[in-house]
Coordinates of N, CA and C in Angstrom, one line a residue:
M1 N 0.8 -1.1 0.0 CA 0.1 0.0 -0.1 C 0.9 1.3 -0.1
R2 N 0.7 2.0 -1.0 CA 1.4 3.3 -1.0 C 0.7 4.6 -0.2
M3 N 1.4 5.4 0.6 CA 0.7 6.4 1.2 C 1.2 7.6 0.6
V4 N 0.1 8.8 0.7 CA 0.5 10.0 0.2 C 0.2 11.2 1.1
M5 N 0.7 12.3 1.1 CA 0.2 13.4 1.9 C -0.7 13.8 1.0
C6 N -1.9 13.9 1.2 CA -2.9 14.2 0.4 C -3.3 15.7 0.4
L7 N -3.0 16.5 -0.7 CA -3.2 18.0 -1.1 C -4.7 18.3 -0.7
K8 N -5.7 17.5 -0.9 CA -7.1 17.8 -0.8 C -7.5 17.7 0.5
L9 N -7.4 16.6 1.2 CA -7.7 16.1 2.5 C -6.7 16.6 3.5
K10 N -5.4 16.8 3.2 CA -4.6 17.2 4.2 C -4.1 16.4 5.4
K11 N -3.9 15.1 4.9 CA -3.5 14.1 5.9 C -3.0 13.0 4.8
E12 N -2.2 12.3 5.8 CA -1.4 11.0 4.9 C -2.4 9.8 4.8
L13 N -2.9 9.5 3.6 CA -3.5 8.4 3.3 C -3.0 7.4 2.3
E14 N -4.1 6.6 2.1 CA -3.6 5.5 0.9 C -3.6 6.1 -0.6
G15 N -2.5 5.9 -1.2 CA -2.5 6.8 -2.5 C -3.2 5.5 -3.7
L16 N -3.2 6.4 -4.9 CA -3.7 5.7 -5.8 C -2.9 4.6 -6.4
E17 N -3.5 3.4 -6.6 CA -2.6 2.2 -7.1 C -1.9 2.5 -8.7
R18 N -2.4 3.3 -9.4 CA -1.8 3.8 -10.6 C -2.1 5.2 -11.2
P19 N -1.5 5.7 -12.2 CA -2.0 7.1 -12.5 C -3.2 7.0 -13.3
T20 N -4.0 7.7 -12.7 CA -5.5 7.8 -13.6 C -5.7 8.9 -14.5
Y21 N -4.8 9.6 -14.7 CA -4.8 10.7 -15.8 C -3.6 11.0 -16.4
P22 N -3.5 11.1 -17.9 CA -2.5 11.2 -18.5 C -1.6 12.8 -18.4
G23 N -0.5 12.7 -18.8 CA 0.6 13.8 -18.6 C 0.9 14.4 -17.1
E24 N 1.5 15.4 -17.1 CA 2.0 16.2 -16.1 C 0.8 16.3 -14.9
L25 N -0.3 16.5 -15.4 CA -1.4 16.6 -14.3 C -1.6 15.4 -13.7
G26 N -1.7 14.3 -14.4 CA -1.9 12.8 -14.0 C -0.8 12.4 -13.1
K27 N 0.6 12.9 -13.3 CA 1.5 12.5 -12.4 C 1.5 13.3 -11.2
K28 N 1.1 14.6 -11.1 CA 0.8 15.5 -10.0 C -0.3 14.5 -9.2
V29 N -1.6 14.3 -9.9 CA -2.6 13.8 -9.1 C -1.9 12.3 -8.5
F30 N -1.5 11.5 -9.2 CA -0.8 10.2 -8.5 C 0.0 10.5 -7.6
E31 N 1.0 11.5 -7.4 CA 2.0 11.6 -6.3 C 1.2 12.5 -5.0
N32 N 0.1 13.1 -5.4 CA -0.3 13.9 -4.3 C -1.8 13.9 -3.7
I33 N -2.7 12.7 -4.5 CA -4.1 12.6 -4.1 C -4.3 11.2 -3.8
A34 N -5.1 11.1 -2.6 CA -5.5 9.9 -2.0 C -6.6 9.3 -2.8
K35 N -6.7 8.0 -2.6 CA -7.6 7.3 -3.1 C -9.0 7.9 -2.9
E36 N -9.2 8.2 -1.8 CA -10.4 8.9 -1.1 C -10.8 10.1 -1.7
A37 N -9.8 11.1 -1.8 CA -10.1 12.4 -2.6 C -10.3 12.2 -4.2
W38 N -9.9 11.0 -4.6 CA -9.9 10.8 -6.2 C -11.4 10.3 -6.4
A39 N -12.0 9.7 -5.4 CA -13.4 9.2 -5.4 C -14.4 10.2 -5.2
L40 N -13.8 11.2 -4.4 CA -14.5 12.5 -4.4 C -14.6 13.1 -5.7
W41 N -13.5 13.3 -6.3 CA -13.5 14.3 -7.3 C -14.3 13.5 -8.7
R42 N -14.2 12.2 -8.6 CA -14.9 11.6 -9.7 C -16.4 11.9 -9.7
K43 N -16.9 11.7 -8.4 CA -18.3 11.8 -7.9 C -18.6 13.3 -8.5
H44 N -17.8 14.3 -8.1 CA -18.0 15.7 -8.6 C -18.0 16.1 -10.1
M45 N -17.1 15.1 -10.6 CA -16.9 15.3 -12.2 C -18.0 15.0 -12.9
K46 N -18.7 13.9 -12.3 CA -19.8 13.2 -13.0 C -20.9 14.3 -12.9
M47 N -21.3 14.9 -11.8 CA -22.2 15.9 -11.6 C -21.9 17.1 -12.4
T48 N -20.7 17.5 -12.5 CA -20.4 18.7 -13.3 C -20.7 18.4 -14.8
R49 N -20.1 17.2 -15.2 CA -20.4 17.1 -16.7 C -21.8 16.8 -17.1
K50 N -22.6 16.4 -16.2 CA -24.2 16.4 -16.4 C -24.7 17.9 -16.5
E51 N -24.1 18.6 -15.4 CA -24.8 19.9 -15.2 C -24.5 21.0 -16.4
Y52 N -23.1 20.6 -16.8 CA -22.6 21.7 -17.9 C -22.6 20.7 -19.4
R53 N -23.3 19.6 -19.4 CA -23.2 18.9 -20.6 C -21.7 18.7 -21.4
L54 N -21.0 18.4 -20.6 CA -19.4 18.5 -21.1 C -19.3 17.0 -21.4
T55 N -18.2 16.9 -22.4 CA -17.9 15.6 -23.0 C -16.4 15.5 -23.0
T56 N -15.9 14.5 -22.6 CA -14.4 14.4 -22.6 C -13.8 14.4 -24.3
I57 N -14.6 14.4 -25.2 CA -14.3 14.2 -26.6 C -13.7 15.6 -26.9
E58 N -14.5 16.6 -26.3 CA -14.2 18.1 -26.9 C -13.0 18.6 -26.1
S59 N -12.0 19.1 -26.7 CA -10.8 19.7 -26.1 C -11.3 20.7 -25.0
K60 N -12.2 21.7 -25.4 CA -12.6 22.7 -24.5 C -13.2 22.3 -23.1
D61 N -14.0 21.1 -23.5 CA -14.8 20.5 -22.4 C -13.7 19.8 -21.3
R62 N -12.7 19.2 -21.9 CA -11.7 18.6 -21.1 C -10.8 19.5 -20.3
N63 N -10.5 20.7 -21.1 CA -9.9 21.8 -20.6 C -10.7 22.4 -19.1
C64 N -12.0 22.4 -19.5 CA -12.7 23.0 -18.2 C -12.7 22.0 -17.0
L65 N -12.7 20.5 -17.3 CA -12.7 19.7 -16.3 C -11.2 19.6 -15.6
E66 N -10.1 19.8 -16.5 CA -8.8 19.7 -16.0 C -8.7 21.1 -14.9
D67 N -9.4 22.1 -15.4 CA -9.4 23.3 -14.6 C -9.9 23.1 -13.3
A68 N -11.1 22.3 -13.3 CA -12.0 22.2 -11.9 C -10.9 21.1 -11.3
M69 N -10.5 20.4 -11.8 CA -9.4 19.4 -11.1 C -8.5 20.0 -10.1

């Protein structure tokens, strides 16, 4: 089990098992975000995508989600 000091929850918790997002942002998430915080983000992302009708296919929509991340 890999532990990280979670930037979101401000405590040391179990980290993600593998990178969940590509690129530099994915590396930052993997190194600094706990499983628990990532689950909260996924729930929030789902709500945001529905509310604003965003899709990961459109680059402007991905940018919006990355900014929220």
